[in-house]
Structures are given as C-alpha cells and as structure tokens.
C-alpha cells in the first residue's frame, strides 16, 4: 500500500511547496549571484514541478525560457543547489532524450560564451549539441559562427568539443 501512495505523496508535497511559495516561480527569472541556498532550492523545486507537470508543447516553451537559467544554478557556491540543479537537468534530459523538443540554441551558445563555472560550460555544451541536432539549417547557420567565436575564448578541451560540433554541422553555415 505504501508503494501505491508514494507517488501521490510526492506530488502532494510538491503542490504544497508550490502553494507556500511567496513568489511564484517563473522560468524567466535570472539567477542572482547573491541568492541564498534556500531561495535557490525553492526555485529549483518549483521548476521541477512545472517541468514534471508539463506536456510536450508546454515543455518546449518552458525550456526555451528557462533551460539556461537552470544551468546557471550550477555556478552556485552551494553544493545542495548544484545537486538540485543537476537533478532538474537530469529530468530534462530524460524528457527530451527521445523527443524532437526544440531547445534554445541561441541562448545556449550565448551561455557558453559567458559561463564561468566548469559545470555551466559542460552542460551548456551538452545541451548545445542536442539543440544543434534539433535545429533547422537556418538556425544552425546563425548559431554556429557564434559558437566558433566563443570557442576561441575557451580552454583547449572545451574548444575541441565546440570545434567538433561546428565541424559536424558546418555544411549548414552560409557566409555572405
């Protein structure tokens, strides 16, 4: 009987947490550098709930707004926040793995250019790879030169991955 109730209790706990949140979570919100771990964990819990309850079209919209912000939580100084962010990103990866859900390619490439944390950089590249595979040739043509420019500012291992991504999709780049 407990096994049958466990998913319902988890959902009830998430709904209760969402109801007691003083500020409703919006995936658009930026991740302030000064955010304490309790606030960050609350935002990530709310994100997990919204992502978990969304259907495919809603998921794509949420990710276009919030994927980069969730990745930014990996730059937190708090280990619990980084762990929760990885949990949310793992959930996202499972949801989009076998689907054609579009990911925000331009925002991911931009994040790769400005991210400071190794976690942020690696996840930005991982999701950029997925986004490139799902993007139209026109979107790739726009994003790939920016990826190449940002790769030149990175350490050799990250540069090599970014260059491999560029080479894989270079046929779509049309320079004028």
N, CA and C of each residue as an Amber inpcrd file, in Angstrom:
protein
   528
   0.8160000  -1.1960000   0.0000000   0.0000000   0.0000000   0.0000000
   0.8600000   1.2600000   0.0000000   1.9660000   1.2260000   0.7240000
   2.8360000   2.3930000   0.7710000   3.4130000   2.7120000  -0.6050000
   3.7430000   1.6740000  -1.3780000   4.2970000   1.8950000  -2.7060000
   3.2900000   2.5900000  -3.6150000   2.0090000   2.2680000  -3.4490000
   0.9760000   2.9020000  -4.2530000   0.8100000   4.3690000  -3.8780000
   0.9930000   4.6950000  -2.6190000   0.7840000   6.0590000  -2.1470000
   1.9990000   6.9580000  -2.3490000   3.1710000   6.3760000  -2.4810000
   4.4030000   7.1600000  -2.5660000   4.3730000   8.2240000  -3.6760000
   3.9710000   7.8960000  -4.9280000   3.9260000   8.9470000  -5.9520000
   2.9340000  10.0510000  -5.6170000   1.8070000   9.6680000  -5.0230000
   0.8010000  10.6760000  -4.6520000   1.3150000  11.5840000  -3.5420000
   2.0560000  11.0080000  -2.5980000   2.6070000  11.8240000  -1.5150000
   3.6510000  12.7920000  -2.0480000   4.4690000  12.3310000  -2.9890000
   5.4660000  13.2090000  -3.5950000   4.8120000  14.3650000  -4.3340000
   3.7470000  14.0720000  -5.0750000   3.0180000  15.1150000  -5.7930000
   2.3550000  16.0740000  -4.8170000   1.7750000  15.5360000  -3.7620000
   1.1310000  16.3910000  -2.7580000   2.1530000  17.3080000  -2.1000000
   3.3300000  16.7760000  -1.8140000   4.3780000  17.5940000  -1.2110000
   4.8140000  18.7110000  -2.1580000   4.9710000  18.3900000  -3.4320000
   5.3520000  19.4100000  -4.4200000   4.2820000  20.4780000  -4.5440000
   3.0110000  20.0630000  -4.5700000   1.9200000  21.0360000  -4.6700000
   1.8470000  21.9090000  -3.4250000   2.0840000  21.3060000  -2.2640000
   2.0800000  22.0710000  -1.0210000   3.2300000  23.0810000  -1.0280000
   4.3900000  22.6740000  -1.4930000   5.5300000  23.5720000  -1.5790000
   5.2210000  24.7310000  -2.5250000   4.6230000  24.4150000  -3.6680000
   4.2900000  25.4570000  -4.6350000   3.2620000  26.4300000  -4.0630000
   2.3230000  25.9350000  -3.2670000   1.2940000  26.7910000  -2.6940000
   1.8630000  27.7190000  -1.6280000   2.9290000  27.3250000  -0.9590000
   3.5030000  28.1290000   0.1120000   4.6320000  29.0380000  -0.3540000
   4.8960000  29.0250000  -1.6500000   5.9450000  29.8750000  -2.1900000
   5.4450000  31.3060000  -2.2200000   6.2270000  32.2200000  -1.6650000
   5.7870000  33.6080000  -1.6150000   5.8140000  34.2620000  -2.9860000
   6.7660000  33.8890000  -3.8290000   6.8270000  34.4110000  -5.1840000
   6.7120000  33.2430000  -6.1370000   5.6810000  33.2250000  -6.9900000
   5.5610000  32.0980000  -7.9060000   6.7900000  32.0060000  -8.8040000
   7.2080000  30.8030000  -9.0640000   8.4040000  30.5860000  -9.8690000
   8.1040000  30.9130000 -11.3180000   8.9420000  31.7000000 -11.9070000
   8.8880000  31.9290000 -13.3430000  10.2400000  31.5230000 -13.8870000
  10.2220000  30.7790000 -14.9420000  11.4740000  30.3160000 -15.5200000
  12.2610000  31.4680000 -16.1320000  11.6390000  32.6270000 -16.3040000
  12.3250000  33.7780000 -16.8670000  13.2780000  34.4200000 -15.8790000
  13.0830000  34.1720000 -14.6080000  13.8720000  34.8860000 -13.6090000
  15.3510000  34.5780000 -13.7400000  16.1380000  35.6120000 -13.5720000
  17.5850000  35.4450000 -13.6150000  18.0510000  34.8460000 -12.3030000
  19.2210000  34.3050000 -12.2910000  19.7690000  33.7090000 -11.0830000
  20.7230000  34.7230000 -10.4580000  20.2660000  35.4250000  -9.4180000
  21.1470000  36.4230000  -8.8160000  22.3350000  35.7730000  -8.1240000
  23.4700000  36.4560000  -8.1710000  24.6700000  35.9410000  -7.5240000
  24.5030000  35.8640000  -6.0120000  23.6520000  36.7280000  -5.4600000
  23.5180000  36.8070000  -4.0120000  22.3780000  35.9400000  -3.4730000
  21.7360000  35.1410000  -4.3070000  20.6120000  34.3210000  -3.8620000
  21.0870000  33.2940000  -2.8320000  20.3810000  33.2090000  -1.7100000
  20.7610000  32.2210000  -0.7070000  20.3070000  30.8330000  -1.1600000
  20.8440000  29.8150000  -0.5210000  20.5780000  28.4540000  -0.9850000
  19.1220000  28.0600000  -0.8060000  18.4540000  28.5470000   0.2380000
  17.0520000  28.2020000   0.4490000  16.1880000  28.7390000  -0.6950000
  16.4340000  29.9660000  -1.1040000  15.6740000  30.5540000  -2.2150000
  15.9610000  29.8160000  -3.5160000  17.2070000  29.5000000  -3.7450000
  17.5810000  28.7950000  -4.9660000  16.9530000  27.4080000  -5.0070000
  16.9940000  26.7030000  -3.8900000  16.3830000  25.3720000  -3.8380000
  14.8780000  25.4440000  -4.0460000  14.2490000  26.4700000  -3.5090000
  12.8180000  26.6690000  -3.6890000  12.4940000  26.8860000  -5.1650000
  13.2840000  27.7070000  -5.8350000  13.0790000  27.9600000  -7.2610000
  13.2900000  26.6830000  -8.0820000  14.3100000  25.9170000  -7.7450000
  14.5610000  24.6810000  -8.4820000  13.4680000  23.6450000  -8.2340000
  12.9520000  23.5660000  -7.0130000  11.8320000  22.6620000  -6.7280000
  10.6050000  23.0570000  -7.5410000  10.3310000  24.3590000  -7.6090000
   9.1940000  24.8330000  -8.3880000   9.3950000  24.5440000  -9.8720000
  10.6300000  24.7040000 -10.3570000  10.9230000  24.3990000 -11.7570000
  10.6870000  22.9240000 -12.0340000  11.1380000  22.0690000 -11.1410000
  10.9600000  20.6300000 -11.3080000   9.4740000  20.2830000 -11.3740000
   8.6860000  20.9080000 -10.5190000   7.2490000  20.6580000 -10.5190000
   6.6260000  21.0870000 -11.8410000   6.9340000  22.3020000 -12.2880000
   6.3580000  22.8010000 -13.5350000   6.7860000  21.9610000 -14.7230000
   8.0430000  21.5710000 -14.7640000   8.5240000  20.7470000 -15.8660000
   7.9000000  19.3580000 -15.8310000   7.7610000  18.8160000 -14.6300000
   7.1830000  17.4820000 -14.4840000   5.7240000  17.4020000 -14.8710000
   4.9940000  18.4850000 -14.6800000   3.5670000  18.5010000 -14.9730000
   3.2510000  18.9910000 -16.3810000   4.2540000  19.3470000 -17.1500000
   4.0060000  19.9230000 -18.4740000   3.9460000  18.8440000 -19.5490000
   3.0910000  19.0900000 -20.5410000   3.0460000  18.2120000 -21.6980000
   4.1060000  18.6810000 -22.7030000   4.2130000  18.0040000 -23.8290000
   5.2970000  18.2770000 -24.7780000   5.3500000  19.7290000 -25.2790000
   4.2530000  20.3050000 -25.7710000   4.3380000  21.6990000 -26.2430000
   4.6760000  22.6850000 -25.1170000   4.1180000  22.4650000 -23.9480000
   4.3930000  23.3360000 -22.8000000   5.8530000  23.1760000 -22.3550000
   6.3640000  21.9590000 -22.4040000   7.7600000  21.7050000 -22.0310000
   8.7020000  22.4990000 -22.9260000   8.4310000  22.4940000 -24.2250000
   9.2890000  23.2330000 -25.1550000   9.2900000  24.7210000 -24.8220000
   8.1290000  25.2600000 -24.5010000   8.0360000  26.6800000 -24.1460000
   8.8000000  26.9690000 -22.8520000   8.6360000  26.1100000 -21.8470000
   9.3360000  26.2980000 -20.5760000  10.8540000  26.2250000 -20.7610000
  11.2990000  25.2890000 -21.5760000  12.7420000  25.1470000 -21.7980000
  13.3110000  26.3200000 -22.5850000  12.5360000  26.8500000 -23.5100000
  13.0360000  27.9880000 -24.2830000  13.2560000  29.1900000 -23.3780000
  12.4780000  29.2810000 -22.3280000  12.6010000  30.3900000 -21.3910000
  13.6120000  30.0790000 -20.2880000  13.5910000  28.8470000 -19.7810000
  14.3040000  28.5880000 -18.5420000  15.4850000  27.6470000 -18.5230000
  15.7670000  26.9440000 -19.6060000  16.8710000  25.9770000 -19.5660000
  18.1870000  26.6370000 -19.1760000  18.4810000  27.7600000 -19.7720000
  19.7350000  28.4530000 -19.4810000  19.7810000  28.9110000 -18.0230000
  18.6530000  29.3900000 -17.5010000  18.6240000  29.8140000 -16.0960000
  18.8680000  28.6450000 -15.1520000  18.3390000  27.4820000 -15.5000000
  18.5670000  26.3020000 -14.6590000  20.0470000  25.9180000 -14.7030000
  20.6440000  25.9820000 -15.8780000  22.0750000  25.6780000 -15.9970000
  22.8940000  26.6660000 -15.1680000  22.4680000  27.9110000 -15.0970000
  23.1970000  28.9260000 -14.3320000  23.2600000  28.5930000 -12.8380000
  22.2860000  27.8270000 -12.3410000  22.3220000  27.4250000 -10.9330000
  23.5290000  26.5420000 -10.6410000  24.1260000  25.9370000 -11.6720000
  25.3250000  25.1090000 -11.4800000  26.5230000  25.9410000 -11.0580000
  26.4400000  27.2390000 -11.2240000  27.5120000  28.1270000 -10.7970000
  27.3950000  28.5550000  -9.3500000  26.4170000  28.0330000  -8.6390000
  26.2090000  28.3870000  -7.2430000  27.3630000  27.9090000  -6.3710000
  27.6090000  28.6440000  -5.3140000  28.6430000  28.2310000  -4.3640000
  28.1400000  27.1540000  -3.4060000  26.8310000  26.8920000  -3.4170000
  26.2230000  25.9210000  -2.5020000  26.1010000  24.5510000  -3.1800000
  26.6730000  23.5410000  -2.5760000  26.6560000  22.1870000  -3.1410000
  25.2340000  21.6550000  -3.2870000  24.3590000  21.9670000  -2.3320000
  22.9730000  21.4880000  -2.4030000  22.2500000  22.0760000  -3.6130000
  22.5350000  23.3230000  -3.9270000  21.9050000  23.9710000  -5.0830000
  22.4160000  23.3320000  -6.3710000  23.7170000  23.0940000  -6.4450000
  24.2670000  22.4440000  -7.6360000  23.6870000  21.0470000  -7.8100000
  23.5470000  20.3110000  -6.7190000  22.9940000  18.9540000  -6.7800000
  21.5400000  18.9810000  -7.2570000  20.7730000  19.9310000  -6.7570000
  19.3610000  20.0460000  -7.1710000  19.2730000  20.4580000  -8.6270000
  20.1480000  21.3590000  -9.0730000  20.1550000  21.7760000 -10.4730000
  20.4740000  20.5830000 -11.3740000  21.4210000  19.7580000 -10.9610000
  21.7540000  18.5590000 -11.7410000  20.5610000  17.6020000 -11.7780000
  19.8420000  17.4990000 -10.6690000  18.6380000  16.6590000 -10.6350000
  17.6030000  17.1680000 -11.6460000  17.3780000  18.4680000 -11.6900000
  16.4150000  19.0480000 -12.6340000  16.8980000  18.8390000 -14.0700000
  18.1760000  19.0600000 -14.3170000  18.7180000  18.8760000 -15.6620000
  18.6750000  17.4070000 -16.0980000  18.8540000  16.4940000 -15.1630000
  18.7270000  15.0650000 -15.4730000  17.2940000  14.7480000 -15.8860000
  16.3420000  15.3250000 -15.1610000  14.9290000  15.1470000 -15.5160000
  14.6680000  15.6850000 -16.9290000  15.1970000  16.8650000 -17.2150000
  15.0160000  17.4610000 -18.5390000  15.6200000  16.5550000 -19.6090000
  16.8110000  16.0540000 -19.3620000  17.4730000  15.1740000 -20.3360000
  16.6370000  13.9350000 -20.6210000  16.0600000  13.3530000 -19.5940000
  15.2060000  12.1750000 -19.7900000  13.9720000  12.5190000 -20.6010000
  13.3950000  13.6960000 -20.3510000  12.1820000  14.1090000 -21.0590000
  12.4440000  14.4010000 -22.5310000  13.5860000  14.9700000 -22.8510000
  13.8310000  15.3720000 -24.2450000  14.6290000  14.3400000 -25.0340000
  15.1240000  13.3140000 -24.3650000  16.0120000  12.3310000 -24.9970000
  15.4270000  11.7440000 -26.2810000  14.2390000  11.2210000 -26.2230000
  13.6360000  10.5390000 -27.3690000  12.5750000  11.3770000 -28.0690000
  12.6050000  12.6780000 -27.8480000  11.6140000  13.5370000 -28.4920000
  12.3180000  14.4970000 -29.4450000  11.5630000  15.2940000 -30.1100000
  12.1100000  16.3180000 -31.0050000  11.8980000  17.7080000 -30.4090000
  11.8150000  17.7790000 -29.1020000  11.6150000  19.0490000 -28.4190000
  12.7550000  20.0020000 -28.7560000  12.3940000  21.1800000 -29.2600000
  13.4070000  22.1730000 -29.6050000  14.0040000  22.7620000 -28.3270000
  15.2860000  23.0620000 -28.3910000  15.9940000  23.6770000 -27.2760000
  16.5080000  25.0400000 -27.7330000  16.6910000  25.9740000 -26.8050000
  17.0750000  27.3460000 -27.1700000  18.5440000  27.4690000 -27.5870000
  18.8230000  27.1310000 -28.8230000  20.1900000  27.0880000 -29.3320000
  20.9220000  28.4050000 -29.1430000  20.3040000  29.5120000 -29.5160000
  20.9820000  30.8060000 -29.4180000  21.3450000  31.1570000 -27.9820000
  20.4630000  30.8560000 -27.0500000  20.7280000  31.1520000 -25.6350000
  21.8130000  30.2380000 -25.0700000  21.8400000  28.9950000 -25.5170000
  22.8670000  28.0560000 -25.0520000  24.2510000  28.4580000 -25.5600000
  24.3210000  28.9020000 -26.8020000  25.6020000  29.3590000 -27.3590000
  26.0630000  30.6110000 -26.6150000  25.1160000  31.4940000 -26.3260000
  25.4640000  32.7040000 -25.5640000  25.9830000  32.3330000 -24.1740000
  25.3180000  31.3910000 -23.5100000  25.7650000  30.9550000 -22.1880000
  27.1700000  30.3690000 -22.2550000  27.4550000  29.6050000 -23.2910000
  28.7980000  29.0370000 -23.4500000  29.8560000  30.1440000 -23.5090000
  29.4790000  31.2900000 -24.0260000  30.4160000  32.3990000 -24.1130000
  30.6450000  33.1320000 -22.8130000  29.6760000  33.1070000 -21.9020000
  29.7990000  33.9060000 -20.6820000  29.9250000  33.0830000 -19.4040000
  29.6490000  31.7970000 -19.4530000  29.6760000  30.9670000 -18.2460000
  31.0790000  30.8980000 -17.6640000  31.1330000  30.8830000 -16.3440000
  32.4280000  30.8220000 -15.6580000  32.6900000  29.4530000 -15.0450000
  31.6610000  28.8130000 -14.5450000  31.8030000  27.5380000 -13.8530000
  32.0120000  26.3910000 -14.8520000  32.8780000  25.4440000 -14.5250000
  33.0540000  24.2730000 -15.3950000  31.7590000  23.4890000 -15.5940000
  30.9380000  23.4040000 -14.5440000  29.6470000  22.7180000 -14.6670000
  28.7720000  23.4160000 -15.7050000  28.6830000  24.7430000 -15.6070000
  27.8700000  25.5060000 -16.5550000  28.3640000  25.2980000 -17.9860000
  29.6660000  25.3740000 -18.1680000  30.2450000  25.2190000 -19.5020000
  29.9450000  23.8440000 -20.0940000  30.1480000  22.8060000 -19.2990000
  29.9270000  21.4490000 -19.8010000  28.4630000  21.1850000 -20.1200000
  27.5610000  21.6350000 -19.2480000  26.1300000  21.4410000 -19.5210000
  25.6770000  22.3030000 -20.6950000  26.2250000  23.5090000 -20.8190000
  25.8850000  24.3540000 -21.9680000  26.2900000  23.6620000 -23.2690000
  27.4690000  23.0620000 -23.2920000  27.9100000  22.3400000 -24.4940000
  27.0650000  21.0960000 -24.7510000  26.7260000  20.3770000 -23.6990000
  25.9220000  19.1680000 -23.8630000  24.5650000  19.5040000 -24.4790000
  23.9080000  20.5380000 -23.9420000  22.5970000  20.9160000 -24.4660000
  22.7220000  21.6220000 -25.8190000  23.8460000  22.2730000 -26.0920000
  24.0670000  22.8630000 -27.4140000  24.1310000  21.7550000 -28.4620000
  24.7850000  20.6620000 -28.1290000  24.8610000  19.5130000 -29.0350000
  23.4570000  19.0050000 -29.3510000  22.6210000  18.8410000 -28.3220000
  21.2370000  18.3990000 -28.5440000  20.4600000  19.4210000 -29.3670000
  20.6430000  20.6990000 -29.0580000  19.9100000  21.7490000 -29.7530000
  20.3050000  21.8150000 -31.2210000  21.5900000  21.6390000 -31.5240000
  22.0350000  21.6500000 -32.9130000  21.3940000  20.5240000 -33.7180000
  21.2730000  19.3660000 -33.1120000  20.6720000  18.2180000 -33.8010000
  19.1980000  18.4470000 -34.1070000  18.5300000  19.2910000 -33.3190000
  17.0980000  19.5220000 -33.4900000  16.7840000  20.8090000 -34.2370000
  17.7800000  21.6400000 -34.4410000  17.5700000  22.9480000 -35.0630000
  17.4330000  22.8210000 -36.5780000  16.8370000  23.8410000 -37.1620000
  16.7420000  23.9000000 -38.6220000  18.1000000  24.3200000 -39.1750000
  18.3460000  24.0570000 -40.4500000  19.6190000  24.5090000 -41.0420000
  19.8190000  26.0250000 -40.9060000  18.7630000  26.8040000 -41.0160000
  18.8880000  28.2590000 -40.8720000  19.3040000  28.6440000 -39.4580000
  18.7470000  27.9720000 -38.4550000  19.1240000  28.2470000 -37.0670000
  20.5800000  27.8610000 -36.8200000  20.9890000  26.7280000 -37.3820000
  22.3870000  26.3050000 -37.2330000  23.3240000  27.2870000 -37.9270000
  22.9290000  27.7660000 -39.0820000  23.7510000  28.7190000 -39.8220000
  23.9700000  29.9990000 -39.0440000  22.9780000  30.3990000 -38.2850000
  23.0940000  31.6040000 -37.4640000  23.9240000  31.3490000 -36.2060000
  23.7270000  30.2110000 -35.5650000  24.3420000  29.9390000 -34.2620000
  25.7950000  29.4620000 -34.3540000  26.1290000  28.7030000 -35.3660000
  27.4640000  28.0920000 -35.4210000  28.6170000  29.1010000 -35.4850000
  28.5290000  30.1830000 -36.2570000  29.6340000  31.1550000 -36.2060000
  29.8330000  31.7570000 -34.8080000  28.7330000  31.9610000 -34.0910000
  28.8380000  32.4740000 -32.7170000  29.5030000  31.4450000 -31.8050000
  29.1600000  30.1700000 -31.9980000  29.7980000  29.1100000 -31.2110000
  31.2930000  29.0770000 -31.4850000  31.6600000  29.2080000 -32.7320000
  33.0710000  29.1900000 -33.1070000  33.8170000  30.3660000 -32.4720000
  33.2140000  31.5460000 -32.5010000  33.8380000  32.7270000 -31.9020000
  34.0140000  32.5340000 -30.3980000  32.9910000  31.9980000 -29.7280000
  33.0670000  31.8000000 -28.2790000  34.0400000  30.6770000 -27.9160000
  34.1800000  29.6850000 -28.7950000  35.1070000  28.5750000 -28.5390000
  36.5490000  29.0600000 -28.5050000  36.8340000  30.0990000 -29.2600000
  38.2040000  30.6020000 -29.2980000  38.6390000  31.1800000 -27.9530000
  37.6810000  31.5050000 -27.0960000  37.9770000  32.0890000 -25.7830000
  38.0480000  31.0360000 -24.6780000  37.8840000  29.7820000 -25.0200000
  37.8110000  28.7170000 -24.0170000  39.0860000  27.8750000 -23.9810000
  39.1780000  27.0730000 -22.9250000  40.3170000  26.1630000 -22.7530000
  40.3180000  25.1250000 -23.8820000  41.4950000  24.5810000 -24.1910000
  41.6030000  23.6270000 -25.3070000  40.6120000  22.4590000 -25.2860000
  40.3380000  21.8070000 -24.1450000  39.3780000  20.6920000 -24.1990000
  37.9720000  21.1460000 -24.6130000  37.5210000  22.2750000 -24.0860000
  36.1980000  22.7870000 -24.4550000  36.2010000  23.2770000 -25.9010000
  37.3000000  23.8790000 -26.3000000  37.4340000  24.3530000 -27.6750000
  37.3310000  23.1680000 -28.6420000  37.9570000  22.0530000 -28.2910000
  37.9250000  20.8690000 -29.1570000  36.4970000  20.3480000 -29.3260000
  35.7260000  20.3300000 -28.2440000  34.3360000  19.8650000 -28.3270000
  33.5160000  20.8210000 -29.1880000  33.6780000  22.1160000 -28.9540000
  32.9340000  23.1020000 -29.7300000  33.3070000  23.0240000 -31.2120000
  34.5940000  22.8350000 -31.5130000  35.0240000  22.7100000 -32.9050000
  34.4670000  21.4380000 -33.5510000  34.3680000  20.3760000 -32.7800000
  33.7760000  19.1390000 -33.3030000  32.2980000  19.3550000 -33.6300000
  31.6010000  20.0730000 -32.7730000  30.1950000  20.3940000 -33.0490000
  30.0820000  21.2460000 -34.3110000  30.9680000  22.2330000 -34.4380000
  30.9710000  23.0830000 -35.6260000  31.2170000  22.2440000 -36.8790000
  32.2270000  21.3790000 -36.8260000  32.5680000  20.5580000 -37.9930000
  31.4230000  19.6270000 -38.3850000  30.7280000  19.1220000 -37.3920000
  29.6170000  18.2070000 -37.6460000  28.4970000  18.8820000 -38.4250000
  28.2940000  20.1710000 -38.2100000  27.1750000  20.8960000 -38.8310000
  27.6460000  22.0140000 -39.7760000  28.9220000  22.0210000 -40.1440000
  29.4900000  23.1110000 -40.9520000  28.8020000  23.2750000 -42.3020000
  28.2690000  22.2220000 -42.8620000  27.5970000  22.3180000 -44.1630000
  26.4000000  23.2660000 -44.1270000  25.8360000  23.5010000 -42.9380000
  24.6710000  24.3880000 -42.8240000  25.0430000  25.8580000 -42.7360000
  26.3200000  26.1530000 -42.5730000  26.7460000  27.5460000 -42.4200000
  26.8790000  28.1870000 -43.7930000  26.1680000  29.2880000 -43.9690000
  26.2110000  30.0280000 -45.2230000  26.6970000  31.4210000 -44.9220000
  27.9160000  31.7020000 -45.3140000  28.5010000  33.0280000 -45.0820000
  28.2080000  33.9120000 -46.2830000  27.8660000  35.1370000 -45.9980000
  27.5620000  36.0760000 -47.0940000  28.5910000  37.1490000 -47.1690000
